[in-house]
Short mmCIF file of C-alpha atoms in Angstrom, two decimals:
data_model
loop_
_atom_site.label_atom_id
_atom_site.label_comp_id
_atom_site.label_asym_id
_atom_site.label_seq_id
_atom_site.Cartn_x
_atom_site.Cartn_y
_atom_site.Cartn_z
CA MET A 206 59.64 40.52 -9.13
CA HIS A 207 59.57 38.53 -12.38
CA ALA A 208 60.23 35.33 -10.42
CA VAL A 209 57.32 36.09 -8.09
CA LEU A 210 54.98 36.71 -11.03
CA ARG A 211 56.04 33.45 -12.67
CA CYS A 212 55.46 31.63 -9.39
CA VAL A 213 51.98 33.16 -9.23
CA HIS A 214 51.34 32.02 -12.80
CA ASP A 215 52.32 28.45 -11.93
CA MET A 216 50.19 28.43 -8.77
CA LYS A 217 47.20 29.78 -10.70
CA GLY A 218 47.83 27.22 -13.44
CA CYS A 219 47.80 24.46 -10.84
CA ALA A 220 44.45 25.64 -9.46
CA ARG A 221 43.02 25.74 -12.97
CA TYR A 222 44.40 22.27 -13.75
CA LEU A 223 42.84 20.79 -10.61
CA ARG A 224 39.50 22.38 -11.43
CA GLN A 225 39.75 20.98 -14.97
CA THR A 226 40.29 17.46 -13.60
CA VAL A 227 37.09 17.82 -11.59
CA ALA A 228 35.10 19.07 -14.59
CA GLU A 229 36.53 16.82 -17.30
CA ASP A 230 38.22 13.80 -15.70
CA GLY A 231 35.75 12.70 -13.00
CA ASN A 232 37.62 14.29 -10.07
CA PRO A 233 40.48 11.75 -9.84
CA TYR A 234 42.01 13.55 -6.83
CA HIS A 235 38.70 13.65 -4.90
CA ILE A 236 38.92 17.36 -4.18
CA ASP A 237 36.40 20.10 -3.57
CA PRO A 238 37.19 22.74 -6.21
CA ASP A 239 35.49 25.42 -4.10
CA ARG A 240 37.80 24.93 -1.13
CA PHE A 241 41.32 25.70 -2.39
CA ILE A 242 43.66 27.42 0.06
CA ALA A 243 46.97 28.91 -1.11
CA GLY A 244 49.87 28.80 1.29
CA GLY A 245 53.51 28.11 1.82
CA VAL A 246 56.71 28.67 3.73
CA SER A 247 59.11 31.52 2.87
CA ALA A 248 59.22 31.77 -0.96
CA GLY A 249 56.12 29.56 -1.17
CA ALA A 250 54.31 31.94 1.17
CA ILE A 251 55.41 34.91 -0.95
CA GLY A 252 53.95 33.17 -4.01
CA ALA A 253 50.71 32.30 -2.20
CA LEU A 254 50.23 35.84 -0.89
CA HIS A 255 50.77 37.33 -4.34
CA MET A 256 48.52 34.72 -5.95
CA THR A 257 45.76 35.62 -3.52
CA TYR A 258 45.99 39.40 -3.22
CA LEU A 259 47.71 40.67 -6.40
CA ASP A 260 44.50 40.20 -8.34
CA GLN A 261 43.99 43.36 -10.40
CA PRO A 262 46.03 44.36 -13.47
CA SER A 263 46.19 47.91 -12.07
CA GLU A 264 48.15 46.54 -9.08
CA LEU A 265 51.06 45.24 -11.15
CA PRO A 266 54.30 46.96 -10.10
CA PRO A 267 55.64 49.28 -12.82
CA VAL A 268 58.66 47.02 -13.41
CA LEU A 269 56.28 44.24 -14.54
CA VAL A 270 53.81 46.22 -16.62
CA ALA A 271 55.87 46.22 -19.82
CA ASP A 272 56.36 42.43 -19.70
CA SER A 273 52.95 41.48 -18.32
CA ALA A 274 51.21 40.96 -21.68
CA ALA A 275 53.95 38.64 -22.93
CA LEU A 276 53.85 36.73 -19.65
CA GLY A 277 50.08 36.31 -19.66
CA GLY A 278 49.08 39.19 -17.39
CA ILE A 279 48.19 38.34 -13.82
CA GLU A 280 46.76 34.93 -14.73
CA GLY A 281 49.68 33.69 -16.83
CA THR A 282 49.44 30.87 -19.35
CA SER A 283 50.37 27.93 -17.11
CA GLY A 284 47.74 25.24 -16.92
CA PRO A 285 44.45 25.12 -18.80
CA LEU A 286 42.77 28.45 -19.42
CA GLY A 287 39.04 28.83 -18.89
CA TYR A 288 38.96 27.65 -15.27
CA SER A 289 39.07 29.78 -12.13
CA SER A 290 42.33 30.22 -10.27
CA ASP A 291 40.66 31.73 -7.21
CA VAL A 292 41.35 30.48 -3.70
CA MET A 293 39.15 30.75 -0.62
CA ALA A 294 41.94 31.67 1.85
CA CYS A 295 45.68 32.12 2.24
CA PHE A 296 48.24 31.07 4.84
CA SER A 297 51.76 32.40 5.10
CA LEU A 298 54.66 31.04 7.14
CA SER A 299 57.32 33.78 6.97
CA GLY A 300 56.01 35.32 3.77
CA ALA A 301 55.70 38.85 2.44
CA LEU A 302 53.63 40.84 -0.02
CA GLY A 303 54.80 43.58 -2.39
CA ASP A 304 52.10 46.03 -1.26
CA THR A 305 49.49 45.62 1.48
CA SER A 306 47.16 48.03 -0.35
CA TRP A 307 46.43 45.12 -2.72
CA ILE A 308 44.40 43.63 0.15
CA GLN A 309 40.88 45.00 -0.09
CA PRO A 310 37.73 44.66 2.04
CA GLY A 311 36.01 41.40 1.14
CA ASP A 312 39.26 39.66 0.16
CA GLN A 313 40.07 36.14 1.25
CA PRO A 314 40.85 35.38 4.92
CA TYR A 315 44.47 35.01 5.92
CA CYS A 316 46.54 33.24 8.58
CA GLY A 317 50.21 34.04 9.14
CA VAL A 318 53.20 33.18 11.33
CA HIS A 319 56.47 35.11 11.43
CA GLU A 320 59.52 35.83 13.58
CA THR A 321 60.03 39.49 14.44
CA GLN A 322 63.74 39.62 13.57
CA ASP A 323 63.65 37.37 10.49
CA PRO A 324 66.93 38.07 8.63
CA THR A 325 65.60 36.94 5.22
CA VAL A 326 61.92 37.82 4.79
CA PRO A 327 61.04 40.80 6.97
CA CYS A 328 58.21 40.55 9.45
CA TYR A 329 57.45 44.26 8.93
CA THR A 330 57.67 46.52 5.86
CA GLU A 331 61.37 46.45 5.07
CA GLU A 332 63.93 45.36 2.51
CA ALA A 333 64.12 41.63 1.75
CA TYR A 334 67.46 39.81 1.77
CA ALA A 335 68.71 36.85 -0.26
CA PHE A 336 71.60 34.79 1.14
CA GLY A 337 72.44 37.71 3.43
CA PHE A 338 72.56 40.25 0.62
CA PRO A 339 70.10 43.15 0.28
CA THR A 340 67.77 42.89 -2.71
CA GLY A 341 66.63 46.49 -2.95
CA ILE A 342 63.04 45.22 -2.82
CA ILE A 343 60.77 46.53 -0.08
CA VAL A 344 58.08 44.07 1.01
CA SER A 345 55.55 43.83 3.81
CA GLY A 346 55.84 40.76 6.02
CA ASP A 347 53.15 38.94 7.93
CA HIS A 348 53.01 41.45 10.82
CA ASP A 349 52.09 44.32 8.51
CA ILE A 350 49.78 42.11 6.43
CA ASP A 351 47.95 41.31 9.66
CA LEU A 352 47.68 45.03 10.50
CA ARG A 353 46.17 45.76 7.08
CA MET A 354 43.70 42.89 7.47
CA GLN A 355 42.62 44.15 10.89
CA HIS A 356 42.32 47.73 9.65
CA ILE A 357 39.96 46.87 6.78
CA GLY A 358 38.07 44.04 8.49
CA VAL A 359 39.29 41.00 6.56
CA PRO A 360 39.14 37.86 8.76
CA ASN A 361 42.63 36.83 9.82
CA CYS A 362 44.82 35.25 12.47
CA TYR A 363 48.47 35.90 13.15
CA LEU A 364 51.11 34.40 15.45
CA GLU A 365 54.38 36.21 16.02
CA TYR A 366 57.55 34.85 17.60
CA GLN A 367 60.16 37.08 19.21
CA ALA A 368 63.17 35.53 17.50
CA ALA A 369 65.87 36.26 14.93
CA GLN A 370 65.66 33.27 12.64
CA HIS A 371 64.05 32.52 9.31
CA VAL A 372 61.34 29.88 9.86
CA GLY A 373 63.05 28.76 13.06
CA TYR A 374 59.64 28.17 14.64
CA LEU A 375 59.30 25.07 12.46
CA THR A 376 61.81 23.38 14.78
CA TYR A 377 60.66 24.87 18.10
CA ASP A 378 59.70 22.55 20.90
CA PRO A 379 55.93 23.08 21.08
CA PHE A 380 56.00 23.01 24.88
CA TYR A 381 58.36 26.00 25.14
CA SER A 382 57.50 27.92 21.99
CA LEU A 383 54.55 29.98 23.22
#
């Protein structure tokens, strides 16, 4: 969990940095600071989901509460402070979230893709694995994130593959994959 929180801190720091370049450096990257979307594949998707939906200090898992002040709380200390780290949407390719209850009505839209029998990051609410070893950490994959979104009315889209690989769909032949 500490690694996920530090990933979130870095992602939030990046969003703040990019917004600072717009405000102070004449927008050298030619970006729209109101149209950031967080997303990733596997661990990157886990980071993006947590960056987007773990947004209240009260949602921090108990194992992180004691260290959260030293680590900068939910926002962290990466990147320039004083700029927003918010994103307008989130996409997840084989990602998972620590708790779907963190997703609330009015939260950012979401798009996800996952394989039903993913041996690494579960598609449903199950234990995550690392290099084939159980981690003891229960997470909710894209299928159950989609269910939560539907249940509370947050705009979303989800594509599920009946397969037993981790991000195998990235190499599927598009003609035969649907």
